[in-house]
Amino acid sequence: MGPNKTTLCQPLHRLTSSKVSFTWLPSDTAAFHANKQAFAEAVLLSFPDFDKPFHLYADAGGLQLGGIIMQEERILACYSRTLTEHQKNYTTMELELLSIVELLAEYQTMLLGGSYGPQKFHVPDGKNLRTKRWKLRLADYRLSMEYIKGNKNVGAVAFSRMRFETKEQATVVEEMYLANNNPECVMHGPVLREHQQNDKMIQQIHTACLAGTNNPDYRLLPLLGCMLVAYQQRIVLPRSLRDDLMDWYHQNLCHSGGTRQYKTMRQIFYWPGMDTMITKFYHKRQTRKRAKVHGGK
């Protein structure tokens, strides 16, 4: 719990002895409140000291990810989120790696460039493209790894098994793509807003939202730093950006396949006939690739 635990608890322990009668005194009330205060202080989050190493603990359960960041036994930050349906099919080692990547991504502004003590998690030797991409992200951090058994990794294990009432959410790894502040990037908020304003169908929805006559599935939401038209919490993508966005995801997902690309994109974006259009896009790319391999035949 903290320093002076024995001294703080001693007056209360005295009352549990069979050799004394149970008499509650003002000193016992003071001891009780002192213990409550000590417990509360023990779980308060602390500010980071960038001159000292960070210690990261990460874990993954069957339904969610969890992790904590500490310095000298002081908790700096905690992280937990539920898994999406397709992530529940990942192997245990893939989930553990994902929990590390997301913990680092969530607190990137605090951790990037810092020094680290031995980190309490296991990095798998995954050979698929997904784990290779994740491990490349770890290269930005000066980490030293140390495996710790689950029964000793109490904090991270607890956060990876907490009960949640929230709906599934897009992964931080996928949302990191949205953080590109390049004004020329198709994922940039002002770019999306400008193209939505030039799309007649989206502008009709926008007008209906302002008038309160819209379909309840469509709303104006603050996304990527702008007010954008959204369908069921997903950005409605203008027709003018669809080809560029599909190509952008195709490159950033390392050509991972049409189904994977659709499932990734649909967590953030929406347009009518989205699945069919992405499937056609992917098949068209595959045809070009085969033609290139065979000399254009």
Short mmCIF file of C-alpha atoms in Angstrom, two decimals, residues 34-205:
data_model
loop_
_atom_site.label_atom_id
_atom_site.label_comp_id
_atom_site.label_asym_id
_atom_site.label_seq_id
_atom_site.Cartn_x
_atom_site.Cartn_y
_atom_site.Cartn_z
CA ALA A 34 -5.54 7.69 7.70
CA ASN A 35 -5.72 4.23 6.11
CA LYS A 36 -8.41 5.36 3.66
CA GLN A 37 -6.26 8.34 2.68
CA ALA A 38 -3.22 6.10 2.18
CA PHE A 39 -5.21 3.74 -0.04
CA ALA A 40 -6.51 6.65 -2.12
CA GLU A 41 -3.05 8.17 -2.58
CA ALA A 42 -1.65 4.80 -3.64
CA VAL A 43 -3.92 4.64 -6.70
CA LEU A 44 -3.72 8.28 -7.81
CA LEU A 45 -2.02 8.79 -11.18
CA SER A 46 1.33 10.58 -11.03
CA PHE A 47 3.04 12.97 -13.40
CA PRO A 48 5.90 11.51 -15.48
CA ASP A 49 9.51 12.33 -14.70
CA PHE A 50 11.31 12.34 -18.05
CA ASP A 51 14.69 11.95 -16.37
CA LYS A 52 13.69 8.49 -15.12
CA PRO A 53 12.92 5.31 -17.08
CA PHE A 54 9.37 4.23 -17.85
CA HIS A 55 8.14 0.71 -17.08
CA LEU A 56 5.37 -0.65 -19.28
CA TYR A 57 3.19 -3.65 -18.43
CA ALA A 58 0.91 -5.04 -21.16
CA ASP A 59 -1.38 -8.04 -21.51
CA ALA A 60 -4.27 -9.33 -23.62
CA GLY A 61 -7.30 -11.37 -22.65
CA GLY A 62 -9.85 -13.11 -24.82
CA LEU A 63 -12.05 -10.02 -25.11
CA GLN A 64 -9.83 -6.98 -24.56
CA LEU A 65 -6.37 -5.45 -24.21
CA GLY A 66 -4.82 -3.86 -21.15
CA GLY A 67 -1.69 -2.10 -20.01
CA ILE A 68 -0.21 0.31 -17.47
CA ILE A 69 2.74 2.71 -17.44
CA MET A 70 4.73 3.12 -14.21
CA GLN A 71 7.76 4.88 -12.75
CA GLU A 72 9.25 3.72 -9.45
CA GLU A 73 6.03 1.89 -8.51
CA ARG A 74 3.94 4.98 -9.28
CA ILE A 75 1.17 4.58 -11.86
CA LEU A 76 1.31 7.16 -14.65
CA ALA A 77 -1.38 5.90 -17.02
CA CYS A 78 -3.67 2.95 -17.71
CA TYR A 79 -5.13 1.62 -20.95
CA SER A 80 -7.83 -0.87 -21.84
CA ARG A 81 -10.23 -1.48 -24.72
CA THR A 82 -12.40 -4.26 -26.10
CA LEU A 83 -11.38 -6.29 -29.14
CA THR A 84 -13.18 -6.10 -32.47
CA GLU A 85 -14.74 -9.28 -33.85
CA HIS A 86 -11.91 -10.05 -36.26
CA GLN A 87 -9.29 -9.35 -33.58
CA LYS A 88 -10.81 -12.07 -31.41
CA ASN A 89 -9.46 -14.53 -34.00
CA TYR A 90 -5.86 -13.41 -33.44
CA THR A 91 -3.45 -15.75 -31.69
CA THR A 92 -2.50 -15.06 -28.08
CA MET A 93 0.95 -13.85 -29.11
CA GLU A 94 -0.53 -11.49 -31.71
CA LEU A 95 -2.88 -10.02 -29.11
CA GLU A 96 -0.03 -9.50 -26.66
CA LEU A 97 1.95 -7.68 -29.33
CA LEU A 98 -1.09 -5.58 -30.24
CA SER A 99 -1.52 -4.56 -26.60
CA ILE A 100 2.07 -3.29 -26.57
CA VAL A 101 1.67 -1.36 -29.82
CA GLU A 102 -1.58 0.25 -28.72
CA LEU A 103 -0.26 1.19 -25.28
CA LEU A 104 2.69 2.94 -26.93
CA ALA A 105 0.45 4.59 -29.52
CA GLU A 106 -2.09 5.84 -26.96
CA TYR A 107 0.64 7.56 -24.90
CA GLN A 108 3.04 8.33 -27.73
CA THR A 109 3.46 11.98 -26.72
CA MET A 110 4.66 10.89 -23.29
CA LEU A 111 6.75 7.86 -24.26
CA LEU A 112 8.39 8.69 -27.58
CA GLY A 113 12.02 9.59 -27.01
CA GLY A 114 12.03 8.46 -23.38
CA SER A 115 14.19 5.84 -21.70
CA TYR A 116 12.80 2.53 -20.51
CA GLY A 117 13.58 -0.08 -17.93
CA PRO A 118 12.97 -3.75 -18.76
CA GLN A 119 9.44 -3.96 -20.19
CA LYS A 120 7.08 -6.59 -18.82
CA PHE A 121 5.71 -8.28 -21.92
CA HIS A 122 6.57 -10.82 -24.58
CA VAL A 123 7.20 -9.91 -28.24
CA PRO A 124 6.33 -12.87 -30.50
CA ASP A 125 8.35 -13.91 -33.52
CA GLY A 126 5.32 -13.54 -35.81
CA LYS A 127 6.05 -14.01 -39.50
CA ASN A 128 2.85 -12.59 -41.00
CA LEU A 129 2.69 -9.07 -42.38
CA ARG A 130 0.48 -7.83 -39.57
CA THR A 131 2.97 -8.61 -36.81
CA LYS A 132 5.86 -7.37 -38.93
CA ARG A 133 4.13 -3.99 -39.30
CA TRP A 134 3.52 -3.82 -35.57
CA LYS A 135 7.13 -4.69 -34.75
CA LEU A 136 8.31 -1.93 -37.09
CA ARG A 137 6.33 0.51 -34.95
CA LEU A 138 8.21 -0.68 -31.87
CA ALA A 139 11.47 0.33 -33.55
CA ASP A 140 10.66 3.98 -32.79
CA TYR A 141 11.09 3.28 -29.07
CA ARG A 142 14.24 2.29 -27.18
CA LEU A 143 12.73 -0.74 -25.52
CA SER A 144 14.31 -3.60 -23.64
CA MET A 145 11.98 -6.58 -23.26
CA GLU A 146 11.44 -8.88 -20.32
CA TYR A 147 8.79 -11.61 -20.10
CA ILE A 148 6.76 -11.83 -16.90
CA LYS A 149 4.22 -14.52 -16.01
CA GLY A 150 0.57 -13.58 -15.82
CA ASN A 151 0.26 -14.18 -12.08
CA LYS A 152 2.96 -11.55 -11.49
CA ASN A 153 1.72 -9.12 -14.14
CA VAL A 154 -1.27 -8.18 -12.01
CA GLY A 155 -1.90 -4.63 -13.20
CA ALA A 156 -1.93 -5.29 -16.95
CA VAL A 157 -3.84 -8.55 -16.50
CA ALA A 158 -6.54 -6.71 -14.53
CA PHE A 159 -7.04 -4.13 -17.26
CA SER A 160 -7.14 -6.81 -19.97
CA ARG A 161 -10.00 -8.55 -18.15
CA MET A 162 -12.13 -5.63 -16.97
CA ARG A 163 -15.79 -5.75 -17.87
CA PHE A 164 -16.87 -3.13 -20.41
CA GLU A 165 -20.29 -1.83 -21.31
CA THR A 166 -19.07 0.12 -24.35
CA LYS A 167 -19.42 -0.91 -27.97
CA GLU A 168 -16.47 -2.13 -29.99
CA GLN A 169 -14.23 0.67 -31.12
CA ALA A 170 -11.78 1.12 -33.94
CA THR A 171 -8.26 0.15 -32.94
CA VAL A 172 -5.72 2.80 -32.06
CA VAL A 173 -3.35 1.24 -34.58
CA GLU A 174 -5.85 1.96 -37.35
CA GLU A 175 -6.71 5.39 -35.95
CA MET A 176 -3.02 6.32 -35.99
CA TYR A 177 -3.34 6.55 -39.76
CA LEU A 178 -5.84 9.36 -39.21
CA ALA A 179 -3.32 11.46 -37.31
CA ASN A 180 -1.48 12.49 -40.47
CA ASN A 181 -1.37 16.30 -40.38
CA ASN A 182 -0.14 16.64 -43.95
CA PRO A 183 -2.60 19.04 -45.67
CA GLU A 184 -2.27 17.01 -48.89
CA CYS A 185 -3.24 13.75 -47.18
CA VAL A 186 -6.67 12.37 -48.05
CA MET A 187 -7.13 11.52 -44.35
CA HIS A 188 -6.70 15.15 -43.27
CA GLY A 189 -9.85 16.59 -41.63
CA PRO A 190 -10.03 19.87 -43.61
CA VAL A 191 -9.59 17.94 -46.87
CA LEU A 192 -12.52 15.68 -46.01
CA ARG A 193 -14.65 18.67 -44.99
CA GLU A 194 -13.92 20.52 -48.24
CA HIS A 195 -14.86 17.51 -50.37
CA GLN A 196 -18.01 16.92 -48.33
CA GLN A 197 -19.03 20.52 -48.98
CA ASN A 198 -18.63 19.94 -52.73
CA ASP A 199 -20.66 16.71 -52.72
CA LYS A 200 -24.36 17.36 -53.48
CA MET A 201 -25.68 14.24 -51.74
CA ILE A 202 -23.69 14.90 -48.57
CA GLN A 203 -24.71 18.56 -48.55
CA GLN A 204 -28.37 17.52 -48.66
CA ILE A 205 -27.75 15.35 -45.60
#
